[in-house]
Coordinates of C-alpha atoms and ligand atoms in Angstrom, one line a residue:
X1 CA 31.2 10.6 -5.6
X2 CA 28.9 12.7 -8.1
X3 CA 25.1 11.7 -7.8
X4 CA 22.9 12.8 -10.5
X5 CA 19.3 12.9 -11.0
X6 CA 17.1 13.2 -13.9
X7 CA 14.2 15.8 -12.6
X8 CA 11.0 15.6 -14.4
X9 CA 11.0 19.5 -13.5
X10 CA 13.4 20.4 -15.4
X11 CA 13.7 16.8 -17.7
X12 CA 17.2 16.2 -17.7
X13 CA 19.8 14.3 -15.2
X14 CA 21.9 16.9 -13.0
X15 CA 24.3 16.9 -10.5
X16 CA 22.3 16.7 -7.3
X17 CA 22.7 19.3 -4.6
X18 CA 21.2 19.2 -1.7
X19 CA 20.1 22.1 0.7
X20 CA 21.9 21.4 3.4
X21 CA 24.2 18.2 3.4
X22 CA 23.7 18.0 6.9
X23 CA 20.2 17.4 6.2
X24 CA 19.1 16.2 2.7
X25 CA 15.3 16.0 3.0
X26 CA 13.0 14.1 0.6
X27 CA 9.8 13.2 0.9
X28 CA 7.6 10.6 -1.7
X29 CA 3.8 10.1 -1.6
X30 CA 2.8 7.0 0.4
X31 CA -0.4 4.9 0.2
X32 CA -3.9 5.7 0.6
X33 CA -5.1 3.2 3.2
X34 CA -8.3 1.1 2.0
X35 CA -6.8 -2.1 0.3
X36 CA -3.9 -4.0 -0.2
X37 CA -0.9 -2.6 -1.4
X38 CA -0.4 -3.9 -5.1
X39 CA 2.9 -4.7 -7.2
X40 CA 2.8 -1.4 -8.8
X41 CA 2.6 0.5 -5.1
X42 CA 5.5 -1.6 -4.3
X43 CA 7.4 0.1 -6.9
X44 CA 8.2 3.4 -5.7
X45 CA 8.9 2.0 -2.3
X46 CA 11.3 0.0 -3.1
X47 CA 12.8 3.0 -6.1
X48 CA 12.9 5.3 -3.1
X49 CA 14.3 3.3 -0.6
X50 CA 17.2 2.3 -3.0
X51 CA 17.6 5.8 -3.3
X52 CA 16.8 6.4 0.7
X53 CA 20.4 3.6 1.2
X54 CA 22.2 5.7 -1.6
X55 CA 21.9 9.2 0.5
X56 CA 22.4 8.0 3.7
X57 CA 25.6 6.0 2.6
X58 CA 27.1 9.3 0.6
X59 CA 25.9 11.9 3.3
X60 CA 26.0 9.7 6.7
X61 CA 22.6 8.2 8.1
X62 CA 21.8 11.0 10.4
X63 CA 21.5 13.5 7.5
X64 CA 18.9 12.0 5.2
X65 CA 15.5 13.0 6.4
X66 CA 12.7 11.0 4.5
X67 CA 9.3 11.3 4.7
X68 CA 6.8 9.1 3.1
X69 CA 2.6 9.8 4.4
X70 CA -0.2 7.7 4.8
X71 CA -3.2 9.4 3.1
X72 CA -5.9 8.3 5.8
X73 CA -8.6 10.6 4.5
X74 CA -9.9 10.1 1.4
X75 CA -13.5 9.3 -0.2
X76 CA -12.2 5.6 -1.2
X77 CA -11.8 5.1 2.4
X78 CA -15.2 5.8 3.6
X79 CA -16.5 3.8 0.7
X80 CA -14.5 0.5 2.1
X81 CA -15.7 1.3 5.7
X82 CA -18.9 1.6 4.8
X83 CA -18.8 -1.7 2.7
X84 CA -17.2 -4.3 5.2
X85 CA -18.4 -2.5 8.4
X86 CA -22.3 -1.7 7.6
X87 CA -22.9 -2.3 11.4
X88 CA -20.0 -0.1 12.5
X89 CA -20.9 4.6 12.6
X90 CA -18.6 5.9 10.0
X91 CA -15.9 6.9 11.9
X92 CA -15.2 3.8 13.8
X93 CA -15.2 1.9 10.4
X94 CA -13.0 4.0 8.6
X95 CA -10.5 3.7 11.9
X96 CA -10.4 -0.6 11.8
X97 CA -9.5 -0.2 7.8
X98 CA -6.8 2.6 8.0
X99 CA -5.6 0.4 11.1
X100 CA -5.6 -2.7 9.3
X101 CA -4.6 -1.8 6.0
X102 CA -2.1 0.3 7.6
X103 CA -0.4 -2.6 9.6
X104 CA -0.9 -4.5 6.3
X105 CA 1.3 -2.2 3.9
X106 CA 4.4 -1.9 6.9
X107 CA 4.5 -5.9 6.7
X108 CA 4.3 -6.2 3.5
X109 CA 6.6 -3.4 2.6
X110 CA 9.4 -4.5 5.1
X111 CA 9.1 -8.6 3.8
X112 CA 10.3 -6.6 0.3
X113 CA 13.4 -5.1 2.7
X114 CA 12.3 -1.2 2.5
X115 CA 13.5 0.4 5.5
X116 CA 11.1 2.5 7.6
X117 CA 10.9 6.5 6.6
X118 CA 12.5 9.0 9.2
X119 CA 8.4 9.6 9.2
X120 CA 5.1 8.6 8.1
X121 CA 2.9 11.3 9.0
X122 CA -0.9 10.4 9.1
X123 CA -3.2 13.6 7.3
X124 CA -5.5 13.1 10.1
X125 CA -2.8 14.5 12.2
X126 CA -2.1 17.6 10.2
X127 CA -6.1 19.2 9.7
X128 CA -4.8 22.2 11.5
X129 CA -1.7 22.2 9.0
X130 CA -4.2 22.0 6.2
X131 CA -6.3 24.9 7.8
X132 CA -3.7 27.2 8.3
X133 CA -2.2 26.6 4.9
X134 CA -5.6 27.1 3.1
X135 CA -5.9 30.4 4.9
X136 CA -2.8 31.6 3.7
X137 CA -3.5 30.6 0.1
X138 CA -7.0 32.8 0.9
X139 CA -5.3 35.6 2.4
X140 CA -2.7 35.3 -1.0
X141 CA -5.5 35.8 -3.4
X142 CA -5.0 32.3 -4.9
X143 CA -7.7 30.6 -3.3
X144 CA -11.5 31.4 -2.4
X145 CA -14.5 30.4 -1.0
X146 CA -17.8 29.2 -3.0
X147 CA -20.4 27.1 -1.7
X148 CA -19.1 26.1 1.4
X149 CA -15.7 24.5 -0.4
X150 CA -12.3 26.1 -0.8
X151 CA -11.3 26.5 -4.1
X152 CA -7.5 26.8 -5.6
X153 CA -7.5 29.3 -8.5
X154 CA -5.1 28.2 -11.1
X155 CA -5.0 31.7 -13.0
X156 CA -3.4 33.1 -10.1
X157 CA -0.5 31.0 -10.9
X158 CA 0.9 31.6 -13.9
X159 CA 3.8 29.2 -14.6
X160 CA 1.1 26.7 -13.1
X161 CA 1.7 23.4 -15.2
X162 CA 5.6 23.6 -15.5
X163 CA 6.3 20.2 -14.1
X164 CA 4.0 18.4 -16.4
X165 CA 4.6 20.3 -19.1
X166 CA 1.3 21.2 -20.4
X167 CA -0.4 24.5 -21.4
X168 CA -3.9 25.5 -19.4
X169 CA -5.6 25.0 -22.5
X170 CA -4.2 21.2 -22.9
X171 CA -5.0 20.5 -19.8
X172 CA -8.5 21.7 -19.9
X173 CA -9.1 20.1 -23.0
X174 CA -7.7 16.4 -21.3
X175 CA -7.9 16.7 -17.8
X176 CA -11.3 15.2 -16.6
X177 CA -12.5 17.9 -14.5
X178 CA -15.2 18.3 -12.4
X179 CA -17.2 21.1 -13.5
X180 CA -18.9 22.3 -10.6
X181 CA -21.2 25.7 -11.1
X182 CA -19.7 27.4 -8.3
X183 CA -16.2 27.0 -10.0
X184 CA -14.6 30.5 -11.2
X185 CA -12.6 28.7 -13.6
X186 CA -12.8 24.4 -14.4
X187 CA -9.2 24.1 -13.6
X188 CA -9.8 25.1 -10.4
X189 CA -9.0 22.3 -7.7
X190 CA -10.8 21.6 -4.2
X191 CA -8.6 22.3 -1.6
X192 CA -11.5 21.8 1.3
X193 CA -15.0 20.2 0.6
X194 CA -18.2 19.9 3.1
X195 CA -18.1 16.4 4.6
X196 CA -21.8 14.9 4.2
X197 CA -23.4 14.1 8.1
X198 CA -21.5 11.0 9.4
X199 CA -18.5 11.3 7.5
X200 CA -15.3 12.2 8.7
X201 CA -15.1 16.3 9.3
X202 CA -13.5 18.6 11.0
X203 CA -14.1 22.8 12.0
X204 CA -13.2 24.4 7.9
X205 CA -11.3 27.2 6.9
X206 CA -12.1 30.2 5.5
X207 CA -15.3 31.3 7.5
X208 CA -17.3 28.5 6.5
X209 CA -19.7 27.6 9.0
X210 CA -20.3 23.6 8.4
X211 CA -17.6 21.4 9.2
X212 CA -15.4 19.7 6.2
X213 CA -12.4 18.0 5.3
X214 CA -9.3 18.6 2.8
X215 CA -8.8 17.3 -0.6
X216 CA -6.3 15.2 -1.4
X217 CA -3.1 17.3 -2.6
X218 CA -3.5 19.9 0.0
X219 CA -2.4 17.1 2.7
X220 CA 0.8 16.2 0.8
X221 CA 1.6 19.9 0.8
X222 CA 1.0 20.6 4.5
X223 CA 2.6 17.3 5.9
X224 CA 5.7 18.2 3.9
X225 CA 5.8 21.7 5.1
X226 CA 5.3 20.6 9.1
X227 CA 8.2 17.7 8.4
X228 CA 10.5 19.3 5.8
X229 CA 10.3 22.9 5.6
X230 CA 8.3 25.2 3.1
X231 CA 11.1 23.8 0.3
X232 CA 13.3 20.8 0.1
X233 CA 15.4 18.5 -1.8
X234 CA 13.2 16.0 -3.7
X235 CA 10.1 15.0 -4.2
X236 CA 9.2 11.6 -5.4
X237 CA 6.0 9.6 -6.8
X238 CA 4.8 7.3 -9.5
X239 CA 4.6 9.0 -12.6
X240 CA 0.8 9.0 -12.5
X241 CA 0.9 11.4 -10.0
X242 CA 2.8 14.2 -11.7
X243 CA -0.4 15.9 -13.0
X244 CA -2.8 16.4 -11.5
X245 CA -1.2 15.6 -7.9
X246 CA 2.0 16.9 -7.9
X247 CA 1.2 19.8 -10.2
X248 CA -1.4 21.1 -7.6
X249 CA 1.0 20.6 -4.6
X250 CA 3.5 22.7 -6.2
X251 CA 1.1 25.5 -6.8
X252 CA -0.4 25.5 -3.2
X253 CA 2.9 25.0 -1.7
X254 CA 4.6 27.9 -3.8
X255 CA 1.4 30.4 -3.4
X256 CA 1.3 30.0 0.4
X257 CA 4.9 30.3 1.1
X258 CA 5.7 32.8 -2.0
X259 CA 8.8 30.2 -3.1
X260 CA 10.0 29.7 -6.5
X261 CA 10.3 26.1 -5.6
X262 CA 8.7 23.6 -3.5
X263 CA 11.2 20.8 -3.9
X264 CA 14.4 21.1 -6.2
X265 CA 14.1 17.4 -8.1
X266 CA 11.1 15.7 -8.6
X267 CA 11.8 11.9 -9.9
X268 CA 9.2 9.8 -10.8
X269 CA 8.8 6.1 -11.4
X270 CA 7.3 4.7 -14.3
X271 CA 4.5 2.1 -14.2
X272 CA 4.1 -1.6 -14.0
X273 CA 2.4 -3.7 -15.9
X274 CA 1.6 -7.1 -15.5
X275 CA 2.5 -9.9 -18.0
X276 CA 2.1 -7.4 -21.1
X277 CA -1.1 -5.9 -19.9
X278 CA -2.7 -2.7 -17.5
X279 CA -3.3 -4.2 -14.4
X280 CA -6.7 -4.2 -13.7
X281 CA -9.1 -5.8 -11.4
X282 CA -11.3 -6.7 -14.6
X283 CA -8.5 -7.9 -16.8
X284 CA -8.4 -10.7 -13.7
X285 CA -4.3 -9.8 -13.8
X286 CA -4.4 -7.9 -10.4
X287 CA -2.5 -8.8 -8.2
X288 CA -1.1 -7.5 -4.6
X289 CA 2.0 -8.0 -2.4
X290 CA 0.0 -9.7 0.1
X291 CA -1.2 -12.3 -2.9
X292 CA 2.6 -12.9 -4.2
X293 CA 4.1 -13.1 -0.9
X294 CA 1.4 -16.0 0.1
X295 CA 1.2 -17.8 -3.0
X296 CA 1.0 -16.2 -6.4
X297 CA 1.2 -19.4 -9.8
X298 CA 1.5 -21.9 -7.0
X299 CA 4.5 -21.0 -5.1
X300 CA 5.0 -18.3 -2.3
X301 CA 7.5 -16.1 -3.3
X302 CA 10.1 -14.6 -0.9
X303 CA 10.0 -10.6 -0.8
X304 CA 13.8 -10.3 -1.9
X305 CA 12.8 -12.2 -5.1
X306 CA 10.5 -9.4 -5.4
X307 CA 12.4 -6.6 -4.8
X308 CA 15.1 -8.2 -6.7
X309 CA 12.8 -8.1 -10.1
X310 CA 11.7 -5.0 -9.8
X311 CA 15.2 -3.0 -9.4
X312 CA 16.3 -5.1 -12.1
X313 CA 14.2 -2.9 -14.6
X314 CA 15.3 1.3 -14.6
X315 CA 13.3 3.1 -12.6
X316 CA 12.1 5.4 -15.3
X317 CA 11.0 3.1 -17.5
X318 CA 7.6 0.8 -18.0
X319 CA 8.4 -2.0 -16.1
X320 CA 6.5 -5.7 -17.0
X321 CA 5.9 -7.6 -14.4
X322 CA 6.2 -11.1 -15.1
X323 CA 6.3 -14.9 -13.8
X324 CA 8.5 -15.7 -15.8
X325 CA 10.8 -13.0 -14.5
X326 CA 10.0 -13.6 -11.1
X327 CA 11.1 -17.2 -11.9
X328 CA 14.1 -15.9 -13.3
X329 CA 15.1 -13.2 -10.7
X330 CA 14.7 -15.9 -8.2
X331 CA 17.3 -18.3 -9.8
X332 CA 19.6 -15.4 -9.9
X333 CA 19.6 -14.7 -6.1
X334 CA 19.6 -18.2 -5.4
X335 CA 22.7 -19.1 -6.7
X336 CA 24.7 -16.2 -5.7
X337 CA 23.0 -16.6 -1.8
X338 CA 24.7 -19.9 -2.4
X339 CA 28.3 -18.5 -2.8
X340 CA 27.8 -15.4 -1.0
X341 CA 26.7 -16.7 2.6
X342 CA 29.4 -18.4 3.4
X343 CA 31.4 -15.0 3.2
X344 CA 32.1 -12.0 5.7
X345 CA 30.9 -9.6 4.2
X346 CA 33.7 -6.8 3.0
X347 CA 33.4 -3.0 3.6
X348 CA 33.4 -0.7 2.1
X349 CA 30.4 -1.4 -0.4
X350 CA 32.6 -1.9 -3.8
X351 CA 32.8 1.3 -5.3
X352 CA 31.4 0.5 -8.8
X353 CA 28.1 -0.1 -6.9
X354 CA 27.6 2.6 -5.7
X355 CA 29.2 4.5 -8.9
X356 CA 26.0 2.7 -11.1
X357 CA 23.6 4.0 -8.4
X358 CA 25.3 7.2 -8.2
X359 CA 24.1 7.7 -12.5
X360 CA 20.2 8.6 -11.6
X361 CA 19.7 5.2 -10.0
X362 CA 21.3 2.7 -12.3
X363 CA 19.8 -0.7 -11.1
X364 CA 20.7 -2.7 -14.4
X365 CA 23.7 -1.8 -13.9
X366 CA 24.4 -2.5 -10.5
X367 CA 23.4 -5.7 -11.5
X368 CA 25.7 -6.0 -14.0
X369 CA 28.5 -5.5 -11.7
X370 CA 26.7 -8.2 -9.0
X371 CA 27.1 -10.5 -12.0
X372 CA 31.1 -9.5 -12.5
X373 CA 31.4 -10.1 -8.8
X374 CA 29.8 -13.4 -8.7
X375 CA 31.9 -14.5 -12.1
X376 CA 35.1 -13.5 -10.6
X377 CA 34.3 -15.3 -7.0
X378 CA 34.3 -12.1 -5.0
X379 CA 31.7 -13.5 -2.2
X380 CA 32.9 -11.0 0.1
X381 CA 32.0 -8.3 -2.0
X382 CA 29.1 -9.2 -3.6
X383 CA 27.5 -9.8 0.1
X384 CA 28.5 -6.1 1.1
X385 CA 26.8 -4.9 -2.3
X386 CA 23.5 -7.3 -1.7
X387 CA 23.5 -6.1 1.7
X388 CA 23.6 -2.5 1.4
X389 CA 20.9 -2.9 -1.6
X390 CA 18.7 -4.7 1.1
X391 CA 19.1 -7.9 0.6
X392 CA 20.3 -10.7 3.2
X393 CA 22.2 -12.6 1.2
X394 CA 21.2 -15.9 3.1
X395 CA 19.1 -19.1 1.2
X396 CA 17.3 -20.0 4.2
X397 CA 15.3 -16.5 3.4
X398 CA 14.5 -17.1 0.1
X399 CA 13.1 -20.7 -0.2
X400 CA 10.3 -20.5 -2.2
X401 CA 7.5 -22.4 -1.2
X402 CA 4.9 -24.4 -2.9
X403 CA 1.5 -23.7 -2.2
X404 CA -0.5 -27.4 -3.6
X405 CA -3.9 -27.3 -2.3
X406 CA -4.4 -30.0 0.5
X407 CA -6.9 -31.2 -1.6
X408 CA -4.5 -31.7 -4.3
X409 CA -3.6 -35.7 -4.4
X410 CA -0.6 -35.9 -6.5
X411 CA 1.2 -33.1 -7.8
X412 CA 3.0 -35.0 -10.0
X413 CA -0.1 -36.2 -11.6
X414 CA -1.1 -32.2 -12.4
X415 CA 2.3 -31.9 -13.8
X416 CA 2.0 -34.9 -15.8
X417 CA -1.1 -33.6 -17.4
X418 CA 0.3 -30.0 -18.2
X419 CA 3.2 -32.4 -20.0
X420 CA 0.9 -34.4 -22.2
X421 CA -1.6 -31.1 -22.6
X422 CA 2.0 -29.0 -24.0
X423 CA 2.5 -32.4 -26.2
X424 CA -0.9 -32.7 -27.8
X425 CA -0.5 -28.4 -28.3
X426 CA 3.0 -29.0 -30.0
X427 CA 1.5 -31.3 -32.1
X428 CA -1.3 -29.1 -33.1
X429 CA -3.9 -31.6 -31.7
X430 CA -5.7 -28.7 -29.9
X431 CA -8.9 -30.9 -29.1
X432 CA -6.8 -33.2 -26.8
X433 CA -5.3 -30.5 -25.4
X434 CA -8.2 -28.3 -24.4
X435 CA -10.1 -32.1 -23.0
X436 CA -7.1 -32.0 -20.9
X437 CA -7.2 -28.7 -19.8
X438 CA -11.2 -29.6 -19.0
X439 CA -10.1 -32.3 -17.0
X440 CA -7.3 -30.4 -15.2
X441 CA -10.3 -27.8 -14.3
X442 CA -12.6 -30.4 -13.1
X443 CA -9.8 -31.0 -10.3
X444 CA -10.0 -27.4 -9.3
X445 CA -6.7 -26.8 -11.3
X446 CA -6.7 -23.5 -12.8
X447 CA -3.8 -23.5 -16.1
X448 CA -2.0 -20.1 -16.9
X449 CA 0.2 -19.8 -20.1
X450 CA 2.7 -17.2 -20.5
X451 CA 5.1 -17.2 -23.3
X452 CA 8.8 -16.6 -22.1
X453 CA 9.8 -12.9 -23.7
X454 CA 13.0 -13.6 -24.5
X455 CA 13.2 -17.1 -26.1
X456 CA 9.5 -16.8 -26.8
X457 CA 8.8 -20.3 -24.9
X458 CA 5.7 -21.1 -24.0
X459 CA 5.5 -22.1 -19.9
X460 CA 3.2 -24.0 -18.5
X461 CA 2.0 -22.9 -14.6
X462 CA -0.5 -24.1 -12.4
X463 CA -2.2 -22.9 -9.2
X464 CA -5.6 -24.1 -7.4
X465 CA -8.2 -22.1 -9.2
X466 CA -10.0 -20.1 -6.2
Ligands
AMP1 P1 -2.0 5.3 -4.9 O1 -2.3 4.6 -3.7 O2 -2.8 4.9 -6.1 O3 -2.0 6.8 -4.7 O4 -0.5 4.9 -5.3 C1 0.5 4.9 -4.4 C2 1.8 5.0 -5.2 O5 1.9 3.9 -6.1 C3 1.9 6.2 -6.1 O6 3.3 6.7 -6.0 C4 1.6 5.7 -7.4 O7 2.2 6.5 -8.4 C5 2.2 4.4 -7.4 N1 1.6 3.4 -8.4 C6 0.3 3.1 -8.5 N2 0.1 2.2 -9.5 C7 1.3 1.9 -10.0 C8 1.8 1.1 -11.1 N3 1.0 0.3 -11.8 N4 3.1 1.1 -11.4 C9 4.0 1.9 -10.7 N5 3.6 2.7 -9.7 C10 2.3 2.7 -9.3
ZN2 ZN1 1.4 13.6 -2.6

């Protein structure tokens, strides 16, 4: 079975080859630890561990190495520790929220059914990595030393910018670069910066005398290189990393180990949105796994719901995340779960699954064929297919659950107001309606209106305004 892949490297699908089939290696850049994971982090976990099932079914589950890292040193970080541990030094604040936040992203990332990588390194386990690498990058002539910081010098590179396509010049004249005095060039990226007293630092590179610690797309090259080699298969990320991020690890990672390449394909997700809009904490429409999972428009969703909705967008384009979706995507899996658990579940996985998957990731399409499967009454089938896709394939794990306040009465009675409010709106008698939207708020009910995208209906939800 041919897989293909569209690579943003090159930007256009091809027939993916790996390395060494005995040991197809990918790695994909994980979460910085500070705060809950939100809906659009949940994306490329659940892309790549679609893709993660896909490998290891085509070139057996020994042979699919995948690494995904936990940034766990990062400026962000130190600012949370400092915020909800002021009685706590530094360093034993930033340990309780990379613990916590840590333990945090593998529940809620396994309640949406992504397996665990082959490994997660930790940066703070690879300093020496990052040390030995930054001395080689000096020793090359594409890095140097100013001020205490270590300093990547893009001119040294000179197909830097390839993946994102840009010029030097474009990028200078968009990129918001820190111009720093001691900079040879404003491209130039930090690959090691003097920690200030109390933060986390360790012994620096490069002869400099304080201690320090290493910027941000110098860990992703080094934990690669210690788990992967100095080049491998693919690469993944959201496509927000692809410049700066991924751009810089390519350059250190080809300039220390003199490679053409640092991984062959680099696939990218694209972004989520929520109901139509940037999520963003000040547009009030941000919201986290953690949040949907516990109750998200007054019900709890179940994490295959979830993962369901997302996959059933591409993975390369805009995605909209969307209650009404979610609704729908529920449905769906409800009423096959209600056919398909009953049934053994066949083997192999039916062929034109993994054929959809096999065309750069085809999700719509796989669903497509779950559809067919359903229509035609193959149970048996369509459990294999929901299985290998992660997903159980049983009701009793996807009730979803409503979450009425305890201080809530009658349910029925917010419902019954939402009714008449959607009445007095249909009849253009918007004064009733916003009175009963007033009164709906004086009972600590909080109304959200979304209009459905497809038959442009408007529904009504509820949840207990916090
Ligand atoms: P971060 O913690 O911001 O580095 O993000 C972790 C991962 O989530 C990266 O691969 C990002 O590209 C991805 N990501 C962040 N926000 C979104 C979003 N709104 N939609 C899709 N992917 C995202
Ligand atoms: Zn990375």
């Amino acid at each position: 079975m041919a897989l293909t892949l569209y690579n943003t490297l090159t930007r256009q699908k091809e027939p993916f080859e790996p390395l060494d089939p005995a040991r197809v290696r990918m790695y994909v850049c994980g979460p910085t630890v500070y705060d809950y994971a939100h809906i659009g982090n949940a994306r490329p976990v659940i892309v790549f561990d679609v893709l993660f099932r896909l490998l290891r079914h085509l070139y057996g589950p020994d042979h699919v190495t995948y690494v995904r890292n936990i940034t766990d040193v990062d400026d962000k970080i130190n600012a949370r520790a400092a915020e909800d541990y002021p009685s706590l030094p530094l360093n034993e604040a930033i340990r309780e929220v990379t613990k916590k936040t840590e333990a945090q992203f593998h529940e809620d990332m396994h309640a949406l059914g992504a397996l665990d990588p082959t490994a997660e390194p930790r940066a703070t386990e690879h300093i020496e990595q990052m040390r030995v690498m930054i001395d080689r990058l000096i020793a090359n002539g594409c890095a140097y030393v100013a001020k205490d910081h270590v300093l990547f010098h893009v001119a040294s590179m000179p197909d830097y910018g390839k993946l994102s396509g840009r010029s030097l010049d474009e990028m200078i004249a968009g990129a918001r670069v820190e111009v720093a005095p001691f900079k040879r060039d404003p491209m130039d990226f930090v690959l090691w910066k003097p920690s200030k007293p109390g933060e986390p630092s360790w012994p620096s590179p490069g002869g400099i005398e304080v201690p320090g610690r290493p910027g941000w797309h110098i860990e992703c090259s080094a934990m690669s290189a210690a788990h992967l080699g100095e080049t491998f298969d693919i690469h993944g990320g959201g496509i927000d990393l692809v410049f700066p991020h991924h751009e810089n690890e390519i350059a250190q990672s080809r300039c220390a180990y003199r490679t053409t390449v640092m991984a062959n394909y680099w696939l990218h997700n694209g972004f989520l949105q929520v109901e139509g809009e940037k999520m963003a904490k000040s547009l009030g429409n941000f919201v986290t796994v953690h949040e949907l999972l516990t109750g998200w428009h007054s019900y709890a969703w179940p994490g295959e719901a979830l993962r369901f909705n997302m996959l059933r967008t591409h993975y390369r384009q805009p995605l909209d995340w969307t209650l009404v979706g979610l609704d729908e995507a529920h449905k769906v899996l409800w009423d096959w779960y209600g056919d398909a658990e009953n049934a053994t579940p066949a083997a192999p996985v039916p062929m034109p699954v993994i054929e959809a998957l096999g065309d750069d990731l085809n999700t719509p399409k796989v669903i497509t064929e779950l559809h067919r499967l359903h229509g035609a009454g193959h149970f048996e089938e369509l459990r294999a297919a929901l299985q290998f896709l992660g997903f159980s394939g049983e009701r009793g794990k996807i009730e979803r659950v409503r979450q009425d306040g305890a201080d809530i009465a009658n349910a029925n009675e917010v419902d019954a107001l939402i009714a008449a409010r959607n009445a007095a709106r249909k009849a253009k008698d918007f004064k009733e309606a916003d009175r009963i939207r007033d009164e709906l708020q004086a009972m600590g009910i909080e109304v959200k209106d979304a209009k459905d995208p497809k038959t442009g209906e408007l529904v009504t939800t509820w949840e207990v305004a916090r």
